[in-house]
Structures are given as structure tokens and as C-alpha cells.
Short mmCIF file of C-alpha atoms and ligand atoms in Angstrom, two decimals:
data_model
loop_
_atom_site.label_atom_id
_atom_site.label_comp_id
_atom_site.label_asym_id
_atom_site.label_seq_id
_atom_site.Cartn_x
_atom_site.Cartn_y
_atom_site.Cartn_z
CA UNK A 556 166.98 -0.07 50.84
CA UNK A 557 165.91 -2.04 47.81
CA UNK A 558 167.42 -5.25 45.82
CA UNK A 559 166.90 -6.42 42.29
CA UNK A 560 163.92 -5.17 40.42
CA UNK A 561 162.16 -7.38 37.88
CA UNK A 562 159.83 -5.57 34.94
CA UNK A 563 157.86 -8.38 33.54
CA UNK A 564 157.91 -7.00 29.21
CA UNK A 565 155.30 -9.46 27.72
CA UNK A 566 155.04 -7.92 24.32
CA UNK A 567 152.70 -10.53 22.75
CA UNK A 568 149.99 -9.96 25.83
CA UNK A 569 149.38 -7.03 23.46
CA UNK A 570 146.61 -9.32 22.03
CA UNK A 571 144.60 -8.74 25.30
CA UNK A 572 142.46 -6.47 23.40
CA UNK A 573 138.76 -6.18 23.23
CA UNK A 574 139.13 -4.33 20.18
CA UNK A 575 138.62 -0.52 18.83
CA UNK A 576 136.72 1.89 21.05
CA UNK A 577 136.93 -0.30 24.27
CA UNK A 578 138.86 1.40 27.23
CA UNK A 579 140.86 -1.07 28.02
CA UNK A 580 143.66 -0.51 25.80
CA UNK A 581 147.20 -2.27 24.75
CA UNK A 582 148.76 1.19 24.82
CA UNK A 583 148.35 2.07 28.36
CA UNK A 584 150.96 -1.04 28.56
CA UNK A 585 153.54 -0.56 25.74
CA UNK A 586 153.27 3.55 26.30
CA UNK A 587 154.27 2.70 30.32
CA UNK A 588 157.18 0.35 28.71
CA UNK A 589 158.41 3.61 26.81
CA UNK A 590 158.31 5.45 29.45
CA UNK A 591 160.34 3.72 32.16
CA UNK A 592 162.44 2.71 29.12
CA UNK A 593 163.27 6.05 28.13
CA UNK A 594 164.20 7.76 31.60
CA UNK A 595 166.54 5.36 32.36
CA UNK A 596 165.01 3.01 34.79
CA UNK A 597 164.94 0.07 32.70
CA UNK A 598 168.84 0.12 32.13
CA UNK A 599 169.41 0.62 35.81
CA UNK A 600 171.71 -2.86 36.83
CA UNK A 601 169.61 -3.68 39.58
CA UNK A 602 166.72 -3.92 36.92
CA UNK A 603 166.02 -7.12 34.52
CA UNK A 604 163.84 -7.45 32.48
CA UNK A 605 161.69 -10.84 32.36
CA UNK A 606 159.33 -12.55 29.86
CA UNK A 607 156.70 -14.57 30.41
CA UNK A 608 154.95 -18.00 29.68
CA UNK A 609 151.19 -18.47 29.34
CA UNK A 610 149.69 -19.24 32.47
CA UNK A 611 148.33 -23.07 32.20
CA UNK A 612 145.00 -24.41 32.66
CA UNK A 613 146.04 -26.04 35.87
CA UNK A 614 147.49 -22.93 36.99
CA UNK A 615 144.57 -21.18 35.70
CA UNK A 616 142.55 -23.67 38.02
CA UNK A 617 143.94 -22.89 41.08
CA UNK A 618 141.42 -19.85 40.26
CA UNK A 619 139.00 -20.34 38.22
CA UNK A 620 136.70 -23.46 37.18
CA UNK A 621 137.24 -26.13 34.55
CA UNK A 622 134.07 -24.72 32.83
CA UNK A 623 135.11 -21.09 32.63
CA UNK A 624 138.34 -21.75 30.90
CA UNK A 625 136.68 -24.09 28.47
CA UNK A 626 134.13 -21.05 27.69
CA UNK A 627 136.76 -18.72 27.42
CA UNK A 628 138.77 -20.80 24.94
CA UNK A 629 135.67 -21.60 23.24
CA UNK A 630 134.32 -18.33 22.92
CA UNK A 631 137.88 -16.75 22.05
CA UNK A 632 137.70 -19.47 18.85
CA UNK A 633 135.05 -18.29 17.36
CA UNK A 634 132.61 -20.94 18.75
CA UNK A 635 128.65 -20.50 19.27
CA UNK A 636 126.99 -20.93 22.96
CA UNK A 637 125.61 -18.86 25.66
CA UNK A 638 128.45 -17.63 26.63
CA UNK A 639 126.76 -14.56 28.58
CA UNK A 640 126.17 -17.11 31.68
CA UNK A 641 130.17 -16.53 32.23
CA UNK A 642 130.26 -12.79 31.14
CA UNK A 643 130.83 -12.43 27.77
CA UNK A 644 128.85 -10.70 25.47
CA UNK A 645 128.31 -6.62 24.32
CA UNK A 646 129.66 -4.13 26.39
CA UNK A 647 132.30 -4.54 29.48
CA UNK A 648 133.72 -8.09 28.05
CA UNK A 649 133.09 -8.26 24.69
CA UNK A 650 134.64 -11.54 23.19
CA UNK A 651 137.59 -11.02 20.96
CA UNK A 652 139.83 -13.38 19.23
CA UNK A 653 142.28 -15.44 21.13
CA UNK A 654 140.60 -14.73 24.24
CA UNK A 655 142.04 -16.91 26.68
CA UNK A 656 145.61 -16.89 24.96
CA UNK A 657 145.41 -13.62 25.92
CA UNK A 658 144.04 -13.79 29.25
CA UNK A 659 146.30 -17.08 30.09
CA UNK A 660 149.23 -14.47 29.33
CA UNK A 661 148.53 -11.84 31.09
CA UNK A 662 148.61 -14.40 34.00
CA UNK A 663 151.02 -16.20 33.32
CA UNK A 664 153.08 -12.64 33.62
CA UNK A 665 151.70 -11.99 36.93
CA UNK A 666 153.00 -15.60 37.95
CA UNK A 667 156.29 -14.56 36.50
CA UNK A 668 156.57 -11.45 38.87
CA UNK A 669 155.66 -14.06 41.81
CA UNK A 670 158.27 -16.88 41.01
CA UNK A 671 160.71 -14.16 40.18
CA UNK A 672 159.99 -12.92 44.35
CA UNK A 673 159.64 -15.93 45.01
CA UNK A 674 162.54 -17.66 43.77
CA UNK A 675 164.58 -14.69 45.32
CA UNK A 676 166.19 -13.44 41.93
CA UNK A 677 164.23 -10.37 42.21
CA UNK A 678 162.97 -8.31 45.90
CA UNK A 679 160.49 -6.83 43.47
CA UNK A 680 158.82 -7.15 40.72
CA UNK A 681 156.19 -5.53 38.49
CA UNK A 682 153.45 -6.90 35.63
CA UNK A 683 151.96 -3.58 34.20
CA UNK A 684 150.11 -5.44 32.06
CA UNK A 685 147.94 -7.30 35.12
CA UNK A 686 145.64 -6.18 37.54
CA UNK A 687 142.86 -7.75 36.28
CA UNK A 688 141.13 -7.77 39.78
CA UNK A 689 137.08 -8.00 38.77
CA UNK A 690 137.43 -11.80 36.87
CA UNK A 691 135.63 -14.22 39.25
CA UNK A 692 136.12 -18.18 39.62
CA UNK A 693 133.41 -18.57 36.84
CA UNK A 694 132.57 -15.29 35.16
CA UNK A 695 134.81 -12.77 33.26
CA UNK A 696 133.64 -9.02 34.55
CA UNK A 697 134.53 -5.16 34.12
CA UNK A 698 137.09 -6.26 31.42
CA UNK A 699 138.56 -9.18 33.15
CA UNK A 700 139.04 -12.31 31.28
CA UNK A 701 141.16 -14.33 34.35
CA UNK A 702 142.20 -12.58 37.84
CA UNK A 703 146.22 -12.44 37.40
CA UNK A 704 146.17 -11.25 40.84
CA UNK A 705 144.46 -14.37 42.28
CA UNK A 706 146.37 -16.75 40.18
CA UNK A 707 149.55 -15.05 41.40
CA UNK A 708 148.85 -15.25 45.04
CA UNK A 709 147.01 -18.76 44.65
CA UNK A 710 150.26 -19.49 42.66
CA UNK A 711 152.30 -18.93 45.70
CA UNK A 712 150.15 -20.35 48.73
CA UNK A 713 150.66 -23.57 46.58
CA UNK A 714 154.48 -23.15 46.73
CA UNK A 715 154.39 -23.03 50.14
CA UNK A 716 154.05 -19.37 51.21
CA UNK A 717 151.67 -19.08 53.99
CA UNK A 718 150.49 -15.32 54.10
CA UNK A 719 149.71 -13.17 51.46
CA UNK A 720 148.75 -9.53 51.52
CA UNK A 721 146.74 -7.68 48.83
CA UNK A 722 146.52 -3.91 48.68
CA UNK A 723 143.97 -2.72 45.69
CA UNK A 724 144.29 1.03 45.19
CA UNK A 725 142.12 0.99 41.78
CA UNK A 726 139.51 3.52 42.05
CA UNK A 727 136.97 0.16 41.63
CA UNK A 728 136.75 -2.17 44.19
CA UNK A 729 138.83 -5.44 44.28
CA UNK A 730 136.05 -7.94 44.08
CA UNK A 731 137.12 -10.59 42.29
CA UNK A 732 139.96 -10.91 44.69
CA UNK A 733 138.27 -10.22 47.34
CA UNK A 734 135.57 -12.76 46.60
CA UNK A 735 138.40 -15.54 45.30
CA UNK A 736 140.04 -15.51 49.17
CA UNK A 737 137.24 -14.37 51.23
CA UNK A 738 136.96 -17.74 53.17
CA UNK A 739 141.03 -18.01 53.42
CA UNK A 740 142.63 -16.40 56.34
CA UNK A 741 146.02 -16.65 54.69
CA UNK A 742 145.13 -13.45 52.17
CA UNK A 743 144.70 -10.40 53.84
CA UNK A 744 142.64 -8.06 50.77
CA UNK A 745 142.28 -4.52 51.07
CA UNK A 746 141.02 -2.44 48.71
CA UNK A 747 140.37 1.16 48.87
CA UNK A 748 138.19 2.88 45.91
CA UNK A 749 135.75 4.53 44.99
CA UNK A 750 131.60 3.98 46.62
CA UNK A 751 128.74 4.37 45.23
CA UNK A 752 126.46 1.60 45.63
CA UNK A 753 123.17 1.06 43.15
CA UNK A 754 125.49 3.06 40.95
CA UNK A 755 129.36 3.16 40.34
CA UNK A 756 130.83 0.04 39.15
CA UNK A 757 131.02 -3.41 40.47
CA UNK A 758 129.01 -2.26 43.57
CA UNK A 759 130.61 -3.83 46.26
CA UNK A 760 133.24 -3.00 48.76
CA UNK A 761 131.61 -1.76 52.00
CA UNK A 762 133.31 -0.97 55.18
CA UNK A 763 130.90 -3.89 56.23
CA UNK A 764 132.31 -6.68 54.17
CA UNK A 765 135.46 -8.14 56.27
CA UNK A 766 135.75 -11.73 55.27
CA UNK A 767 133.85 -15.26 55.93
CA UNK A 768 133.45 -17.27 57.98
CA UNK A 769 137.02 -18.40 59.66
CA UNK A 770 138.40 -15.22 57.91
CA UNK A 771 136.84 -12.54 59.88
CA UNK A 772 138.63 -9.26 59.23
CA UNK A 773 140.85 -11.03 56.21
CA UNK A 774 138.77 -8.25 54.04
CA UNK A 775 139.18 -4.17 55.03
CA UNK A 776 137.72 -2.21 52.24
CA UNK A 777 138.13 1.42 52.24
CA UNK A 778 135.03 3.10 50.54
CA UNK A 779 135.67 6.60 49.48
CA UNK A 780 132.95 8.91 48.53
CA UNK A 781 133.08 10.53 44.76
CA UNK A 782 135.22 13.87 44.83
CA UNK A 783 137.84 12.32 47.43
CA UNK A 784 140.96 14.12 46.79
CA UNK A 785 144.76 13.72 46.80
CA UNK A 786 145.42 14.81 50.61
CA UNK A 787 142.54 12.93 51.89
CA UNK A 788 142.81 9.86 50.21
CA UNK A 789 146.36 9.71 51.06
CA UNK A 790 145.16 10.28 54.54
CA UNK A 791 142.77 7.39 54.24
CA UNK A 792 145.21 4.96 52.78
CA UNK A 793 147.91 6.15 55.65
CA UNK A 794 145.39 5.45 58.40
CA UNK A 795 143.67 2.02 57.70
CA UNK A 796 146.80 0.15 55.08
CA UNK A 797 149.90 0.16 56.42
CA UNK A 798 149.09 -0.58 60.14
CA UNK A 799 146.99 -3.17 58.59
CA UNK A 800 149.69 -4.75 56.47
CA UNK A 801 152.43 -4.80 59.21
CA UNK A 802 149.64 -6.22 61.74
CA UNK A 803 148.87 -9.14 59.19
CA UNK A 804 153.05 -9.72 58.64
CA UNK A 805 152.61 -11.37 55.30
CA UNK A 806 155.68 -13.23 53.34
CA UNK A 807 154.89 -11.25 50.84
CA UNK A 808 152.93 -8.46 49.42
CA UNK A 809 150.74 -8.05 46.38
CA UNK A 810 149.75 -4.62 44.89
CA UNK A 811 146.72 -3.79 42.12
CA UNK A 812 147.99 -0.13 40.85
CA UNK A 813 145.06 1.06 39.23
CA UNK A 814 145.76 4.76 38.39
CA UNK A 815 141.41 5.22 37.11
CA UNK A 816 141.17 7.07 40.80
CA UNK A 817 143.02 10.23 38.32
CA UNK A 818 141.08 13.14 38.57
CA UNK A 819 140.63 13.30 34.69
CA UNK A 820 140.00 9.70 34.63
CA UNK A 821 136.76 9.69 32.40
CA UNK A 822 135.43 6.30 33.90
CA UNK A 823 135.36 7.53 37.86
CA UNK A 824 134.96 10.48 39.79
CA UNK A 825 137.67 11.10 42.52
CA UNK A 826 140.34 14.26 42.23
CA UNK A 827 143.85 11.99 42.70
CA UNK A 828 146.84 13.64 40.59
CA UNK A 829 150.13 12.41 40.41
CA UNK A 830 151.24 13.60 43.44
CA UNK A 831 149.33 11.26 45.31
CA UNK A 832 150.56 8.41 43.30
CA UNK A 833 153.88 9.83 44.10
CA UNK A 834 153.40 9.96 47.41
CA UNK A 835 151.03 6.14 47.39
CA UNK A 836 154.59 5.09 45.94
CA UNK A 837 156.91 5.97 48.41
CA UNK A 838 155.32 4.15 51.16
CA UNK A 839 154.58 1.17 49.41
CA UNK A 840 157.98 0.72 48.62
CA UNK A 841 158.87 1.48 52.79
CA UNK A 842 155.68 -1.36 53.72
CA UNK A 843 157.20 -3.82 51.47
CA UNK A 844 160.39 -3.02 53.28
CA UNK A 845 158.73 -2.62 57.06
CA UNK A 846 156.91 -5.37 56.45
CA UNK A 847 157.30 -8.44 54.13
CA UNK A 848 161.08 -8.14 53.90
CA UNK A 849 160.63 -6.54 50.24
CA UNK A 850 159.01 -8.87 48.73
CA UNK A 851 156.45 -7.36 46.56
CA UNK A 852 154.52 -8.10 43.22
CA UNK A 853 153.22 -5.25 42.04
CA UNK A 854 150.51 -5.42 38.65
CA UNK A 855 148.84 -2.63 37.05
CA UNK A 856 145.02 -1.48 36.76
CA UNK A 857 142.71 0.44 35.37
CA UNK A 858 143.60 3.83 34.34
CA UNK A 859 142.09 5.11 31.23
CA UNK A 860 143.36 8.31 30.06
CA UNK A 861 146.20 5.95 28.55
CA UNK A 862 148.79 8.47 27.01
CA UNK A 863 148.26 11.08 29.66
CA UNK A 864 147.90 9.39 33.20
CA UNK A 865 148.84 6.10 32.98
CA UNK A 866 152.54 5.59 31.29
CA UNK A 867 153.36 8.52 34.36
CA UNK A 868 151.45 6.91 37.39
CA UNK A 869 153.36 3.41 36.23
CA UNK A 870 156.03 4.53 35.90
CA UNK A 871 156.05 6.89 39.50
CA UNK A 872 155.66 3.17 41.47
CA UNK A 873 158.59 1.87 39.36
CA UNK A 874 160.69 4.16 40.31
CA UNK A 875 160.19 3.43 43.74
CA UNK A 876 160.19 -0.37 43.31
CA UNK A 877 163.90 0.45 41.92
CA UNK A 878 164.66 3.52 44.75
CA UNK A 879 165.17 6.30 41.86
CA UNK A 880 162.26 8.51 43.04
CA UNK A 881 164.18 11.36 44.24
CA UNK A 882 166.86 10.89 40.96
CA UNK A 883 163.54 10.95 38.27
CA UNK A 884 163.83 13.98 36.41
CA UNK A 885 160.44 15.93 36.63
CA UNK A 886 160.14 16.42 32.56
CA UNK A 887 159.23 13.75 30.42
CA UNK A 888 161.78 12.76 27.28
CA UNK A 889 160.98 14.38 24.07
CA UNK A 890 161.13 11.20 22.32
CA UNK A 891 158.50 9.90 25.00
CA UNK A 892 155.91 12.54 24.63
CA UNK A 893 156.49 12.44 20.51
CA UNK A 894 155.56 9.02 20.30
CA UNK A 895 152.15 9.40 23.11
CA UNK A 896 151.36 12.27 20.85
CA UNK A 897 151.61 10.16 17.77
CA UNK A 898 149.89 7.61 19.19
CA UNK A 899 147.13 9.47 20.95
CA UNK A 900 146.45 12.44 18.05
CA UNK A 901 146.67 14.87 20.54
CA UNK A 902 148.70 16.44 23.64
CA UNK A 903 150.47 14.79 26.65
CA UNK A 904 151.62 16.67 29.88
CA UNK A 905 155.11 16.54 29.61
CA UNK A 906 156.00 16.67 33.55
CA UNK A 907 155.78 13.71 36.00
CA UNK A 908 154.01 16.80 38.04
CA UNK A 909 150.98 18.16 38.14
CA UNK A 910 148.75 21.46 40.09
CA UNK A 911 147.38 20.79 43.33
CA UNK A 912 143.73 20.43 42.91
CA UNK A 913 142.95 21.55 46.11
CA UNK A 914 140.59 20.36 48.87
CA UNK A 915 137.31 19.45 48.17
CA UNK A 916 134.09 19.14 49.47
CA UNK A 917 134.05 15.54 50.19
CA UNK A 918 137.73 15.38 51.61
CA UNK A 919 135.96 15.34 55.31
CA UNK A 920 133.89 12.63 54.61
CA UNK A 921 136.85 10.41 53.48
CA UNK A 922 138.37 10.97 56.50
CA UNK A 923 135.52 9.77 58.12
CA UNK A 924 135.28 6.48 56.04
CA UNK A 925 138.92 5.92 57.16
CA UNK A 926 137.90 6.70 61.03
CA UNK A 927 135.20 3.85 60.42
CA UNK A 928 137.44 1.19 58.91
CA UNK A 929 140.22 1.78 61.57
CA UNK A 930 137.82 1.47 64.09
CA UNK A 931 136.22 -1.82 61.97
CA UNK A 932 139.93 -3.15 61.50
CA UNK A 933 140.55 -2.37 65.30
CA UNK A 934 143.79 -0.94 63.90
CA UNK A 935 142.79 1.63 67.59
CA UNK A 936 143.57 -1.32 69.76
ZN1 ZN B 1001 163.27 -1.77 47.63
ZN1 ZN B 1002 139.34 0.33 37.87
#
């Protein structure tokens, strides 16, 4: 059950880079383009392989505001101004040259994914280099310069699809999206990640926020508590996403990968391994099926142990996208884990596998959390 497979390969959205010692790094990227490149998916025929144009300022618009992109272009030049009002300064954002080129690309390869379902030349289609979930309409945030996701989706209301569904499974909440559709009952967001509020990054995404006004229940968050592990979050996704999705019956659906929910992730605190993102993979591919005919974008995430986690957990959802799960050899290629090794001065796993980690002590909680949402959602009734 699957159909032609885009991978969107935007080498020169390398540039999105806030420089040395920031997490967010161009490797995660070109490391996850090795990777499905070297075990054979890429060279699959139902697989093509797509560029991508810079997104432009009216695009960009359908988003964010005339003043932010201005900012962003201005700031990205080298220009003086108070650019903090829209996010920018030391720490999460930090300017860096050719800003908005950069973040224009990595949108514009998100749209790419979306015309390529769109159009019908591809059932799906996947931007590892997007997922940049936290930008809002006037403010870059948690190392988002523009929200591919939003531009992708706003992208295709405007060429006529009517319903959208977003599933966030980033360890951080989806706020930016979240925010960007909240009044529009034609965008179903979910997000499921990570709670902590007063603490854990971007602070938002309780059971209690569900849309505005008009758009009641066109927001289900899923907050997890710290410690949630594989079997329970899968639980927790199972129970609350995809009765949700097939409820909603979107034309299409949208999906934020963020693999930072890893349990050696050193920017979050939950106990996934891969073989939740396995398992996260599998029925993503069988919702997109079930219930927007296939047609599914999928963009990256977070995920910041970038030679050891993320190249595998990318390429895991690929491999479903292209229905090669069950034919992906369980060790990595040599020449794979020679060139993270190289790249990351130090040792990669070298199986798609991992250990169970067990149950934990917060597992029953999450459960809970799910319990609420369903009942929230009334996905009961
Ligand atoms: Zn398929
Ligand atoms: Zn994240």
C-alpha cells in the first residue's frame, strides 16, 4: 500500500546554521541523506528525489508578517536594530549570515514536499531538513527562523485544499503551529511532547488548550510527563492520534518528526528509543493510508544527538513512507557509520536497534494524560 515517494535533497539549506556550538546542526540533515542513501532507499524506483526553490516573501506571508521578514533579511545582512523584539539575539536564535535565505529555503522545501502531494506526482513526501514548528507570525523562537510547517499547510489551504491535519511528535510542543491555525477549523494540530510548565521549553501545550474561538477542539495536545517511555508513549499516541486524525478526515496529512523525545537526547528528558520510532512509523504510514488517502508531508525536528539518533530515527519513517520497513537491514553500512564517526570524533551505534529501556516510573502517569485528552477530544463518544 504506498505510491511514489518524494525526498526533498536541498543541499544549499545547509546554510541554515546558527553557527559552531549551537544544537541545531546541518549534519543531523546531510548525515540522514547518507543514511537513507546508503541502504538503498533512495535508489528504490518508487523514490525521486526533488530540489527545492526558496520560499518567497508572499509565500512567506501567508505566515508570517511583512515586518518579520524584513527583520530577518535585515538582521541576516549584517544590519543594526533591535532585532530582539522579533527573537533574535544570544542564545536560542542567534543571528547568522544569510538568515532568511536560509530560512526562506528551508520553506520553500517544505512547500516542495506539499506541491509534490499535492500535484499528485508523489503520495508522499519528506523535507528532513523542516520542522521548524516554534517560529511564530512575528518572532523567530527555539531555533526557528520561519515555520516550514505553517507555510506548507497555509501553502495548500490557498490551493484549494480544505482540511489539513498536523501531527507534532517532537518532544517540544508545536506552538508555533499551533498558535499560526488556532482560530482556523480547517487545521486540526496535535502535538504530543514533553510537559513541564514554568520549566521545559516553550511552555505551552496543555491538555487544556483546544483551539479558539470557532475552532473548538481544532487543538489536542498530548502532555507527557518527563521519564515517559517507549511503551507508554506509544500507548498515548495510539489512544488520542489516530482516532483523532480519521475523525477530522483531512485531504491531507502533515507530520513534525522530531526524534529530541530520544532517551539520550541531551536537550529533554523522556526514555523513547528507536523502537518506538519504529513502531510511531508504521502507523503513520497506515493513518496516511486509513485516512487522507496517502497523502502525507512529512518534515523533520529536533533531535540532537545528530550522528547517533537522528540519521536512524529519519531514516526509520522513510522507510515506511516508501513500505521497506520489514526489508531494512538491522546493521548500519560501514561506509555510513565511517563517515558519522569522522564527522562526529567519536562512536555511532551501528544497528537501526536498540535495548529495551524498560518501564519507568512515570509510564502510568502518561497513560493517564492520554485517558484525559481522549476524554477532552471526546474520542469516548
Ligand atoms: Zn504508502
Ligand atoms: Zn524539539
Amino acid at each position: 500500500m504506498s505510491g511514489d515517494v518524494a525526498l526533498v535533497r536541498c543541499p544549499e539549506a545547509r546554510i541554515y546554521d546558527h553557527g559552531p556550538g549551537h544544537p541545531l546542526r546541518p549534519d543531523r540533515v546531510l548525515l540522514t541523506w547518507d543514511l537513507i542513501e546508503a541502504v538503498g532507499l533512495e535508489g528504490r524506483p518508487t523514490v525521486s528525489r526533488i530540489g527545492c526553490e526558496p520560499a518567497s516573501d508572499e509565500v512567506l506571508g501567508l505566515v508570517h508578517t511583512p515586518d518579520f521578514i524584513a527583520a530577518t533579511k535585515a538582521a541576516g545582512g549584517g544590519q543594526e536594530g533591535n532585532w530582539s523584539r522579533f527573537g533574535y539575539g544570544p542564545g536560542d536564535n542567534p543571528i547568522f549570515d544569510r538568515m532568511h535565505e536560509a530560512g526562506s529555503l528551508v520553506a520553500g522545501a517544505s512547500v516542495a514536499a506539499a506541491a509534490a502531494v499535492r500535484s499528485g506526482d508523489a503520495l508522499h513526501a519528506f523535507n528532513a531538513a523542516g520542522g521548524l514548528h516554534h517560529a511564530m507570525p512575528a518572532r523567530a523562537s527555539g531555533f526557528c527562523v520561519y515555520d516550514d510547517p505553517a507555510v506548507a499547510i497555509a501553502w495548500l489551504l490557498r490551493e484549494g485544499v480544505e482540511r489539513v491535519a498536523y501531527v507534532d511528535i517532537d518532544v517540544h510542543h508545536g506552538d508555533g503551529v499551533q498558535a499560526i491555525f488556532w482560530d482556523d477549523p480547517r487545521v486540526l494540530t496535535i502535538s504530543i511532547h514533553q510537559y513541564v510548565p514554568g520549566w521545559f521549553f516553550p511552555g505551552t501545550g496543555d491538555a487544556s488548550e483546544r483551539g479558539g474561538a470557532g475552532a473548538e477542539g481544532s487543538a489536542i495536545n498530548v502532555p507527557l510527563p518527563p521519564e515517559t517511555g517507549d511503551e507508554a508513549w506509544l500507548e498515548a499516541f495510539h489512544a488520542v492520534i489516530p482516532p483523532a486524525v480519521e475523525r477530522f478526515r483531512p485531504d491531507v496529512l502533515v507530520t513534525q518528526l522530531g526524534c529530541d523525545t530520544h532517551e539520550s537526547d541531551p536537550l529533554a528528558n523522556l526514555r523513547l528509543t528507536t523502537r518506538a520510532y519504529l513502531a510511531c512509523a508504521r502507523e503513520l504510514h497506515e493513518l496516511a493510508h486509513g485516512a487522507a488517502d496517502g497523502r502525507w508531508i512529512a518534515t523533520g525536528g529536533g533531535g540532537y544527538q545528530w550522528a547517533r539518533v537522528v540519521p536512524r530515527a529519519w531514516t526509520l519513517y522513510f522507510a515506511a513512507m516508501v513500505d521497506a520497513l520489514d526489508e531494512l537491514p538491522d546493521d548500519l553500512p560501514e561506509g555510513f557509520i565511517e563517515e558519522a564517526e569522522r564527522r562526529s570524533h567519536g562512536s555511532v551505534p551501528t544497528t537501526f536497534s536498540e535495548p529495551d529501556v524498560g518501564p519507568g516510573p512515570a509510564d502510568d502517569r502518561a497513560r493517564a494524560v492520554a485517558e484525559e485528552v481522549r476524554y477532552l477530544a471526546a474520542l469516548d463518544r
